[in-house]
Tab-separated table of C-alpha atoms in Angstrom:
chain	number	residue	atom	x	y	z
A	211	MET	CA	126.756	65.222	136.425
A	212	PRO	CA	127.549	61.620	135.846
A	213	SER	CA	128.954	59.859	138.877
A	214	HIS	CA	131.811	58.575	136.474
A	215	ILE	CA	133.608	59.936	133.894
A	216	ALA	CA	136.161	59.485	131.268
A	217	LEU	CA	138.630	61.643	130.744
A	218	ARG	CA	137.861	61.751	126.999
A	219	GLY	CA	134.500	62.953	127.806
A	220	LEU	CA	135.217	65.739	130.521
A	221	PRO	CA	135.474	68.350	127.809
A	222	ILE	CA	131.877	67.443	126.540
A	223	GLU	CA	130.924	67.353	130.227
A	224	ASN	CA	131.956	70.591	130.712
A	225	LEU	CA	130.344	72.552	127.726
A	226	LYS	CA	127.122	70.846	128.936
A	227	ARG	CA	127.156	71.950	132.863
A	228	LYS	CA	128.189	75.785	131.440
A	229	PRO	CA	125.271	76.424	128.983
A	230	PHE	CA	125.481	80.030	128.898
A	231	ARG	CA	129.626	80.452	128.318
A	232	THR	CA	129.389	77.767	125.849
A	233	GLY	CA	126.790	79.549	124.157
A	234	ALA	CA	128.201	82.405	124.639
A	235	LEU	CA	131.220	81.376	122.719
A	236	LEU	CA	129.387	79.577	120.036
A	237	ALA	CA	127.354	82.911	119.275
A	238	VAL	CA	131.176	84.751	119.198
A	239	VAL	CA	132.461	81.088	116.503
A	240	THR	CA	129.229	81.065	115.026
A	241	ILE	CA	129.248	85.199	113.277
A	242	LEU	CA	132.611	85.064	112.662
A	243	ALA	CA	132.107	81.834	110.415
A	244	LEU	CA	128.755	83.598	109.370
A	245	THR	CA	130.598	86.915	107.801
A	246	PHE	CA	133.333	84.646	106.445
A	247	PHE	CA	132.008	82.334	104.672
A	248	GLY	CA	129.367	84.666	103.474
A	249	GLY	CA	131.533	87.369	102.792
A	250	THR	CA	133.992	84.926	100.655
A	251	MET	CA	131.194	83.983	98.337
A	252	LEU	CA	129.864	86.822	97.854
A	253	THR	CA	133.339	87.660	96.458
A	254	MET	CA	134.055	84.180	94.891
A	255	ASN	CA	130.296	84.357	92.993
A	256	LEU	CA	131.286	88.153	92.052
A	257	ASN	CA	134.098	87.542	90.610
A	258	THR	CA	132.634	84.631	88.753
A	259	GLY	CA	130.148	86.741	87.266
A	260	MET	CA	132.602	89.030	86.355
A	261	THR	CA	134.777	87.223	84.615
A	262	SER	CA	131.894	85.116	82.420
A	263	MET	CA	130.297	88.537	81.439
A	264	GLU	CA	134.450	89.468	80.129
A	265	LYS	CA	133.850	86.232	78.342
A	266	ARG	CA	130.464	86.950	76.848
A	267	LEU	CA	130.806	90.210	75.836
A	268	GLY	CA	132.525	89.560	72.440
A	269	ALA	CA	131.864	92.585	70.493
A	270	ASP	CA	133.675	95.682	70.865
A	271	LEU	CA	131.393	98.426	69.561
A	272	MET	CA	127.081	98.154	69.402
A	273	VAL	CA	125.213	100.280	67.565
A	274	VAL	CA	121.995	101.020	68.643
A	275	PRO	CA	118.918	103.693	67.799
A	276	GLN	CA	118.634	107.040	69.212
A	277	ASN	CA	118.426	107.168	72.761
A	278	THR	CA	118.672	103.475	73.872
A	279	VAL	CA	121.760	103.648	74.723
A	280	GLN	CA	120.797	103.066	78.542
A	281	LYS	CA	118.736	100.155	77.794
A	282	ALA	CA	121.582	98.577	75.813
A	283	GLU	CA	123.890	98.871	78.477
A	284	ALA	CA	121.457	97.578	81.073
A	285	LEU	CA	121.105	93.914	78.968
A	286	LEU	CA	124.894	93.708	78.651
A	287	THR	CA	124.395	93.268	82.891
A	288	ASN	CA	121.179	93.008	84.879
A	289	GLY	CA	118.698	95.148	83.636
A	290	ASN	CA	115.008	95.093	82.507
A	291	PRO	CA	114.115	93.528	78.925
A	292	SER	CA	113.690	96.256	76.250
A	293	THR	CA	111.984	96.416	72.838
A	294	PHE	CA	113.787	99.053	70.881
A	295	TYR	CA	114.973	98.959	66.941
A	296	PHE	CA	115.280	100.652	63.900
A	297	THR	CA	115.426	99.188	60.640
A	298	LYS	CA	117.486	97.027	58.610
A	299	ASP	CA	118.401	99.117	56.098
A	300	ILE	CA	120.558	101.154	58.849
A	301	ALA	CA	122.200	98.123	60.222
A	302	ASP	CA	123.555	97.458	56.399
A	303	GLU	CA	124.556	100.572	55.787
A	304	VAL	CA	126.907	100.420	59.460
A	305	MET	CA	128.085	97.590	58.712
A	306	GLN	CA	129.901	99.348	55.330
A	307	ALA	CA	132.412	101.514	57.889
A	308	ASP	CA	135.742	101.637	57.900
A	309	GLY	CA	137.647	99.188	60.356
A	310	ILE	CA	134.869	96.183	61.171
A	311	ALA	CA	136.328	92.918	60.964
A	312	GLN	CA	132.722	90.782	61.519
A	313	ALA	CA	129.182	92.478	62.499
A	314	THR	CA	126.152	90.859	63.266
A	315	GLU	CA	122.632	91.812	64.134
A	316	GLN	CA	120.480	91.178	66.906
A	317	THR	CA	116.856	92.057	67.484
A	318	TYR	CA	115.446	92.623	71.183
A	319	ILE	CA	111.519	91.801	72.039
A	320	SER	CA	110.625	92.317	76.083
A	321	SER	CA	107.675	89.190	76.560
A	322	LEU	CA	104.698	89.764	79.179
A	323	ALA	CA	106.029	87.525	82.111
A	324	ALA	CA	105.289	84.064	81.202
A	325	ALA	CA	103.987	80.921	82.329
A	326	CYS	CA	107.705	79.449	82.159
A	327	CYS	CA	109.164	82.577	84.706
A	328	ALA	CA	108.262	85.250	87.458
A	329	GLU	CA	109.556	88.066	85.155
A	330	LYS	CA	109.186	89.245	82.021
A	331	LEU	CA	111.628	87.094	79.127
A	332	GLN	CA	114.002	88.897	77.026
A	333	ILE	CA	113.748	87.278	73.598
A	334	ILE	CA	116.522	87.859	71.657
A	335	GLY	CA	116.763	87.464	67.622
A	336	TYR	CA	119.755	86.943	65.449
A	337	ASP	CA	121.530	85.489	62.800
A	338	PRO	CA	124.153	82.181	63.392
A	339	ASP	CA	125.479	82.690	59.913
A	340	THR	CA	127.198	85.624	61.101
A	341	ASP	CA	126.637	85.588	64.967
A	342	PHE	CA	130.117	86.032	66.893
A	343	VAL	CA	128.682	86.881	70.617
A	344	ILE	CA	126.251	84.498	70.994
A	345	GLU	CA	127.346	81.033	68.943
A	346	PRO	CA	130.738	80.753	71.051
A	347	TRP	CA	128.073	80.195	73.851
A	348	VAL	CA	125.572	77.887	72.365
A	349	ALA	CA	128.066	76.021	70.619
A	350	SER	CA	128.920	74.209	74.418
A	351	GLN	CA	125.662	73.166	74.623
A	352	PHE	CA	123.694	72.576	70.680
A	353	GLU	CA	125.051	71.730	67.789
A	354	GLY	CA	123.450	72.149	64.344
A	355	PRO	CA	121.414	75.014	62.772
A	356	LEU	CA	118.681	77.051	64.725
A	357	GLU	CA	115.395	76.044	62.790
A	358	ASP	CA	112.765	78.456	62.309
A	359	GLY	CA	110.320	78.543	65.247
A	360	GLN	CA	112.916	77.154	67.725
A	361	MET	CA	114.561	78.403	70.757
A	362	ILE	CA	117.472	78.644	73.366
A	363	ALA	CA	116.499	79.396	76.394
A	364	GLY	CA	118.624	80.666	79.140
A	365	ALA	CA	120.155	79.348	82.440
A	366	ASN	CA	117.174	81.069	84.887
A	367	VAL	CA	114.134	80.530	82.238
A	368	ASN	CA	111.667	77.388	83.308
A	369	VAL	CA	111.496	74.903	80.077
A	370	SER	CA	108.187	72.578	80.607
A	371	THR	CA	108.579	68.703	80.616
A	372	ASP	CA	107.855	68.181	77.033
A	373	GLY	CA	110.495	70.707	75.603
A	374	THR	CA	108.542	73.504	75.380
A	375	ILE	CA	108.178	77.315	76.520
A	376	GLU	CA	105.033	79.044	76.323
A	377	LEU	CA	104.688	82.781	75.092
A	378	TYR	CA	101.774	85.345	73.936
A	379	GLY	CA	99.768	81.656	74.253
A	380	ARG	CA	102.167	79.665	71.578
A	381	SER	CA	103.851	76.890	72.459
A	382	TRP	CA	107.766	77.530	71.816
A	383	PRO	CA	110.293	74.056	71.281
A	384	VAL	CA	113.765	74.453	73.203
A	385	VAL	CA	116.097	72.660	71.231
A	386	ALA	CA	118.811	73.414	74.140
A	387	GLN	CA	119.670	75.215	77.407
A	388	LEU	CA	122.470	77.444	78.241
A	389	ALA	CA	124.804	77.049	81.389
A	390	ASN	CA	124.890	79.894	83.745
A	391	THR	CA	125.903	83.627	83.075
A	392	GLY	CA	125.442	85.369	85.803
A	393	THR	CA	124.285	88.606	83.811
A	394	SER	CA	120.614	88.743	82.225
A	395	LEU	CA	121.197	86.837	79.432
A	396	ASP	CA	120.247	83.705	81.841
A	397	ASN	CA	116.269	85.396	81.594
A	398	SER	CA	116.838	85.667	78.366
A	399	VAL	CA	115.761	82.892	75.089
A	400	PHE	CA	117.367	83.155	72.020
A	401	ILE	CA	115.564	82.834	67.908
A	402	ASN	CA	116.742	83.200	64.208
A	403	GLN	CA	115.576	86.418	62.856
A	404	ASN	CA	113.440	84.747	60.620
A	405	THR	CA	111.243	83.506	63.574
A	406	VAL	CA	111.040	87.299	65.307
A	407	PRO	CA	107.659	87.952	62.372
A	408	ASP	CA	106.053	84.542	64.096
A	409	MET	CA	106.609	86.109	67.296
A	410	VAL	CA	105.683	89.543	66.700
A	411	ALA	CA	102.605	88.054	64.407
A	412	ALA	CA	101.685	85.680	68.193
A	413	SER	CA	102.016	88.863	70.649
A	414	ALA	CA	99.355	90.468	68.679
A	415	LYS	CA	96.691	87.721	68.906
A	416	VAL	CA	97.019	87.802	72.637
A	417	SER	CA	98.181	91.398	74.043
A	418	LYS	CA	99.304	94.323	72.798
A	419	GLN	CA	101.454	94.178	69.692
A	420	VAL	CA	105.316	94.394	70.540
A	421	MET	CA	106.172	96.032	67.100
A	422	SER	CA	104.421	97.146	64.300
A	423	ALA	CA	103.425	94.185	61.682
A	424	GLU	CA	104.875	96.561	58.762
A	425	TYR	CA	108.872	96.637	61.238
A	426	ALA	CA	108.677	93.197	62.389
A	427	GLY	CA	111.037	91.538	59.612
A	428	LYS	CA	113.595	94.136	58.904
A	429	ALA	CA	113.574	95.140	63.125
A	430	VAL	CA	117.075	95.148	64.034
A	431	SER	CA	117.946	96.181	67.778
A	432	THR	CA	121.767	96.239	67.415
A	433	VAL	CA	124.266	96.221	65.704
A	434	MET	CA	127.435	94.216	66.968
A	435	ILE	CA	130.642	95.008	65.472
A	436	LYS	CA	134.373	93.073	66.454
A	437	THR	CA	137.090	95.730	64.669
A	438	GLN	CA	139.545	95.189	62.440
A	439	GLN	CA	143.495	95.041	64.388
A	440	GLY	CA	144.885	98.331	64.360
A	441	TYR	CA	141.581	99.690	65.032
A	442	GLU	CA	139.724	101.424	68.392
A	443	ALA	CA	135.786	101.026	69.004
A	444	GLN	CA	135.590	104.486	69.200
A	445	THR	CA	137.676	104.960	66.188
A	446	VAL	CA	135.113	102.955	64.580
A	447	ALA	CA	131.974	104.819	65.481
A	448	GLU	CA	133.356	108.322	64.496
A	449	ASN	CA	133.948	105.935	60.789
A	450	ILE	CA	130.147	105.230	61.292
A	451	LYS	CA	129.059	108.473	61.709
A	452	ARG	CA	130.318	110.111	59.120
A	453	LEU	CA	128.603	107.215	56.595
A	454	ASP	CA	125.644	109.444	57.039
A	455	SER	CA	125.129	112.706	58.935
A	456	ARG	CA	121.971	110.744	60.310
A	457	PHE	CA	123.850	108.427	61.954
A	458	ALA	CA	125.395	111.056	64.676
A	459	ASP	CA	122.017	110.752	66.253
A	460	LEU	CA	122.784	106.838	67.281
A	461	GLY	CA	123.498	105.154	70.006
A	462	TYR	CA	126.690	103.785	70.349
A	463	VAL	CA	128.058	101.265	73.354
A	464	TYR	CA	131.472	100.020	74.279
A	465	PRO	CA	130.889	96.789	76.014
A	466	GLY	CA	134.609	97.243	77.091
A	467	GLY	CA	134.362	100.394	78.876
A	468	ILE	CA	131.075	98.712	80.160
A	469	THR	CA	133.387	95.941	81.658
A	470	ALA	CA	135.425	98.337	83.239
A	471	ASN	CA	133.010	100.763	85.210
A	472	THR	CA	131.419	97.162	86.221
A	473	ARG	CA	135.070	96.161	87.880
A	474	THR	CA	135.711	99.489	89.114
A	475	SER	CA	131.920	99.137	91.163
A	476	LEU	CA	132.894	95.258	92.139
A	477	THR	CA	136.505	96.077	93.052
A	478	ALA	CA	135.079	98.684	95.839
A	479	LEU	CA	131.736	96.380	96.914
A	480	VAL	CA	135.060	93.932	97.108
A	481	THR	CA	136.724	95.990	99.179
A	482	TYR	CA	134.321	97.049	101.579
A	483	LEU	CA	133.235	92.992	102.255
A	484	LYS	CA	136.797	92.370	103.049
A	485	ILE	CA	137.438	95.304	105.598
A	486	PHE	CA	133.705	94.330	106.877
A	487	VAL	CA	134.716	90.682	107.396
A	488	ALA	CA	138.372	91.673	108.991
A	489	VAL	CA	136.298	94.142	111.178
A	490	ILE	CA	134.624	91.405	112.481
A	491	TRP	CA	137.046	89.070	112.669
A	492	VAL	CA	139.337	91.251	115.160
A	493	MET	CA	136.510	92.012	117.114
A	494	GLY	CA	135.361	88.288	117.547
A	495	VAL	CA	138.844	87.274	118.666
A	496	ILE	CA	139.403	89.818	121.108
A	497	VAL	CA	136.031	88.750	122.826
A	498	LEU	CA	137.171	85.119	122.557
A	499	LEU	CA	140.337	85.942	123.947
A	500	ALA	CA	139.288	87.829	126.929
A	501	VAL	CA	136.117	85.109	127.681
A	502	PHE	CA	138.543	82.474	127.547
A	503	ALA	CA	140.791	84.315	129.780
A	504	SER	CA	138.377	85.464	132.014
A	505	SER	CA	137.607	81.731	132.344
A	506	VAL	CA	140.195	80.390	134.230
A	507	ASN	CA	138.904	82.420	137.564
A	508	GLU	CA	135.812	81.008	138.033
A	509	ARG	CA	137.004	77.819	137.019
A	510	LYS	CA	139.867	77.430	139.606
A	511	ARG	CA	138.124	74.829	141.977
A	512	GLU	CA	137.103	72.511	138.786
A	513	PHE	CA	140.529	72.531	137.982
A	514	ALA	CA	141.889	72.327	141.349
A	515	SER	CA	139.723	68.664	141.722
A	516	LEU	CA	141.500	67.432	138.973
A	517	ARG	CA	144.867	68.340	139.914
A	518	ILE	CA	143.779	67.105	143.080
A	519	MET	CA	143.180	63.719	140.879
A	520	GLY	CA	146.402	63.849	139.917
A	521	ALA	CA	146.083	65.561	136.308
A	522	THR	CA	148.860	67.323	135.368
A	523	ARG	CA	149.333	70.486	133.464
A	524	GLY	CA	149.797	68.485	130.532
A	525	MET	CA	146.077	67.012	131.146
A	526	LEU	CA	144.182	70.060	132.125
A	527	ASN	CA	145.789	71.874	128.826
A	528	ALA	CA	144.061	69.025	126.745
A	529	ILE	CA	140.941	69.596	128.169
A	530	ILE	CA	140.837	73.352	127.534
A	531	LEU	CA	141.944	72.121	124.105
A	532	LYS	CA	139.208	69.861	123.372
A	533	GLU	CA	136.290	71.959	124.243
A	534	SER	CA	137.853	75.099	122.344
A	535	ALA	CA	138.252	72.881	119.844
A	536	ILE	CA	134.757	71.208	119.535
A	537	ILE	CA	133.326	74.615	120.151
A	538	GLY	CA	134.843	76.014	117.090
A	539	LEU	CA	133.910	72.972	114.684
A	540	ILE	CA	130.264	73.477	115.694
A	541	GLY	CA	130.290	77.250	115.312
A	542	GLY	CA	131.769	76.594	111.866
A	543	VAL	CA	129.389	73.985	111.025
A	544	ILE	CA	126.512	76.402	112.284
A	545	GLY	CA	127.745	79.787	110.354
A	546	VAL	CA	128.706	78.067	107.212
A	547	GLY	CA	125.058	76.386	107.984
A	548	ALA	CA	123.381	79.882	108.539
A	549	ALA	CA	125.361	81.454	105.720
A	550	SER	CA	124.149	79.123	102.945
A	551	LEU	CA	120.707	79.127	103.817
A	552	VAL	CA	121.526	82.934	102.300
A	553	ILE	CA	124.087	82.656	99.917
A	554	PHE	CA	122.901	79.747	98.142
A	555	PRO	CA	118.638	80.171	97.427
A	556	PHE	CA	118.518	84.120	96.889
A	557	SER	CA	121.917	84.017	94.520
A	558	SER	CA	119.458	85.553	91.794
A	559	LEU	CA	117.658	87.580	94.106
A	560	ILE	CA	120.984	88.990	95.320
A	561	GLY	CA	122.749	89.664	92.097
A	562	LYS	CA	119.334	91.386	91.011
A	563	GLN	CA	120.103	93.757	94.098
A	564	LEU	CA	123.659	94.263	93.508
A	565	GLN	CA	123.479	95.191	90.084
A	566	LEU	CA	126.561	93.234	89.051
A	567	PRO	CA	127.176	90.161	87.262
A	568	TYR	CA	126.867	87.238	90.071
A	569	LEU	CA	127.349	83.452	89.235
A	570	GLN	CA	127.730	80.581	91.378
A	571	ALA	CA	130.762	79.542	91.975
A	572	SER	CA	131.787	75.434	91.081
A	573	PRO	CA	130.709	72.745	93.543
A	574	VAL	CA	134.326	72.352	93.573
A	575	ALA	CA	135.535	75.723	94.863
A	576	VAL	CA	132.377	75.776	97.054
A	577	ILE	CA	133.176	72.900	98.936
A	578	GLY	CA	136.722	73.489	99.045
A	579	PHE	CA	135.708	76.620	100.988
A	580	ILE	CA	133.157	74.843	103.392
A	581	ALA	CA	135.514	72.662	104.638
A	582	VAL	CA	138.463	75.710	105.160
A	583	THR	CA	136.366	77.945	106.918
A	584	ILE	CA	135.158	75.040	109.581
A	585	VAL	CA	138.684	74.745	109.622
A	586	CYS	CA	139.268	77.806	110.786
A	587	SER	CA	136.765	78.131	112.910
A	588	THR	CA	138.515	75.185	114.529
A	589	VAL	CA	141.540	76.819	114.827
A	590	ILE	CA	140.930	80.586	116.060
A	591	GLY	CA	138.450	78.446	118.895
A	592	ILE	CA	141.875	76.767	119.771
A	593	ILE	CA	143.839	80.163	119.989
A	594	GLY	CA	141.342	81.639	122.039
A	595	SER	CA	142.268	78.806	124.221
A	596	LEU	CA	145.891	80.075	124.587
A	597	ALA	CA	145.223	82.774	126.502
A	598	THR	CA	143.498	80.125	129.103
A	599	MET	CA	146.681	77.667	128.664
A	600	TRP	CA	149.359	80.264	129.272
A	601	ARG	CA	147.332	81.866	132.613
A	602	LEU	CA	147.456	78.184	133.914
A	603	GLY	CA	150.985	77.842	132.489
A	604	ARG	CA	152.506	80.694	134.543
A	605	PRO	CA	154.328	80.158	138.243
A	606	GLU	CA	151.298	82.019	139.716
A	607	ALA	CA	148.744	78.974	138.467
A	608	TYR	CA	150.135	77.220	141.712
A	609	LEU	CA	148.277	79.777	143.608
A	610	THR	CA	145.374	80.221	141.628
A	611	LEU	CA	144.499	76.072	141.918
A	612	ARG	CA	145.355	75.755	145.510
A	613	GLU	CA	142.990	78.744	146.448
A	614	GLY	CA	140.460	76.469	143.999
A	615	GLU	CA	142.055	73.408	146.650
A	616	ARG	CA	140.679	75.675	149.640
A	617	TYR	CA	136.884	76.013	148.636
A	618	ASP	CA	136.548	72.326	148.723
């Protein structure tokens, strides 16, 4: 320990002189900050993803081919790319049912693993003239018609420096890249319906053809429907089934129900996260209080020496407060840093593993919560030191310090 130490530098020197105690306190505060920041960021990102999903699901009903309901539902959340379809004549008949305000067609093609991505892409063909699901989302990033052969890329798709994506041995020009949604649409590319036959032909040249050439110009994977006011989606589905006996075997997907089920799963997960964080914090605060309280006896010689040199009780309290604030601040920074190394680089993997919409919160929200976490960690360190200050303020504390003096 240096021979001359200013009072303001004493807290840091005390922490250096007791590395084991300091390390133990830092470990506890770091764990508290890590769980608090990590758990809250997971909750915020899941809620942000859920909100984004609810905004993107603009249809009340999806009509899909027989036995493809699960595949269609997966496309709305975080499922694997799929190829399935019926024919346009069926889609045209479906659109004649009562209770339909708007209807549009989409065609789904699952690509091979492409140079632009680590995984398969979902290729979505849509009609910009009738679409009411994708176009409102696209409009924020792209104005103008989507020409034949052009693509719009999802947020997770890597577009080359020349503004193209290579699929099936061919370069496709990308006219826009969309904002993150936290759903499988981030790993999708969008083309107009006229480009679907070109995509099918390109697949035949380099791999197994994604669908028969005879269906390439008339394949429809789903009819997206917005119901008229006063009509329930289930009612419109029944109206479609009554049009033709064949339609009873079609699949009917209700995005509103998927949203409700996803919200239920999200609520359960968030509840478990909150309970986990609360338990960790209660245990951590108890440990901090115990360590700080027990340190009075361990440090009685140190406090006695300071009193002999003229330190007042207020000075001792100030030293203890500074020590605990330093521990809280450093532990908070380390905890936030450790959680950030997992939360931010692996956000896509986290969303995939949870099978829930997962979208990173805004930078402003993240920065704000980093500050809140560090402040809370610092405050909790100070609260832990109150036990020491309380014991020093008791009448018998004088005897403790006198006992320390006899050792000097």
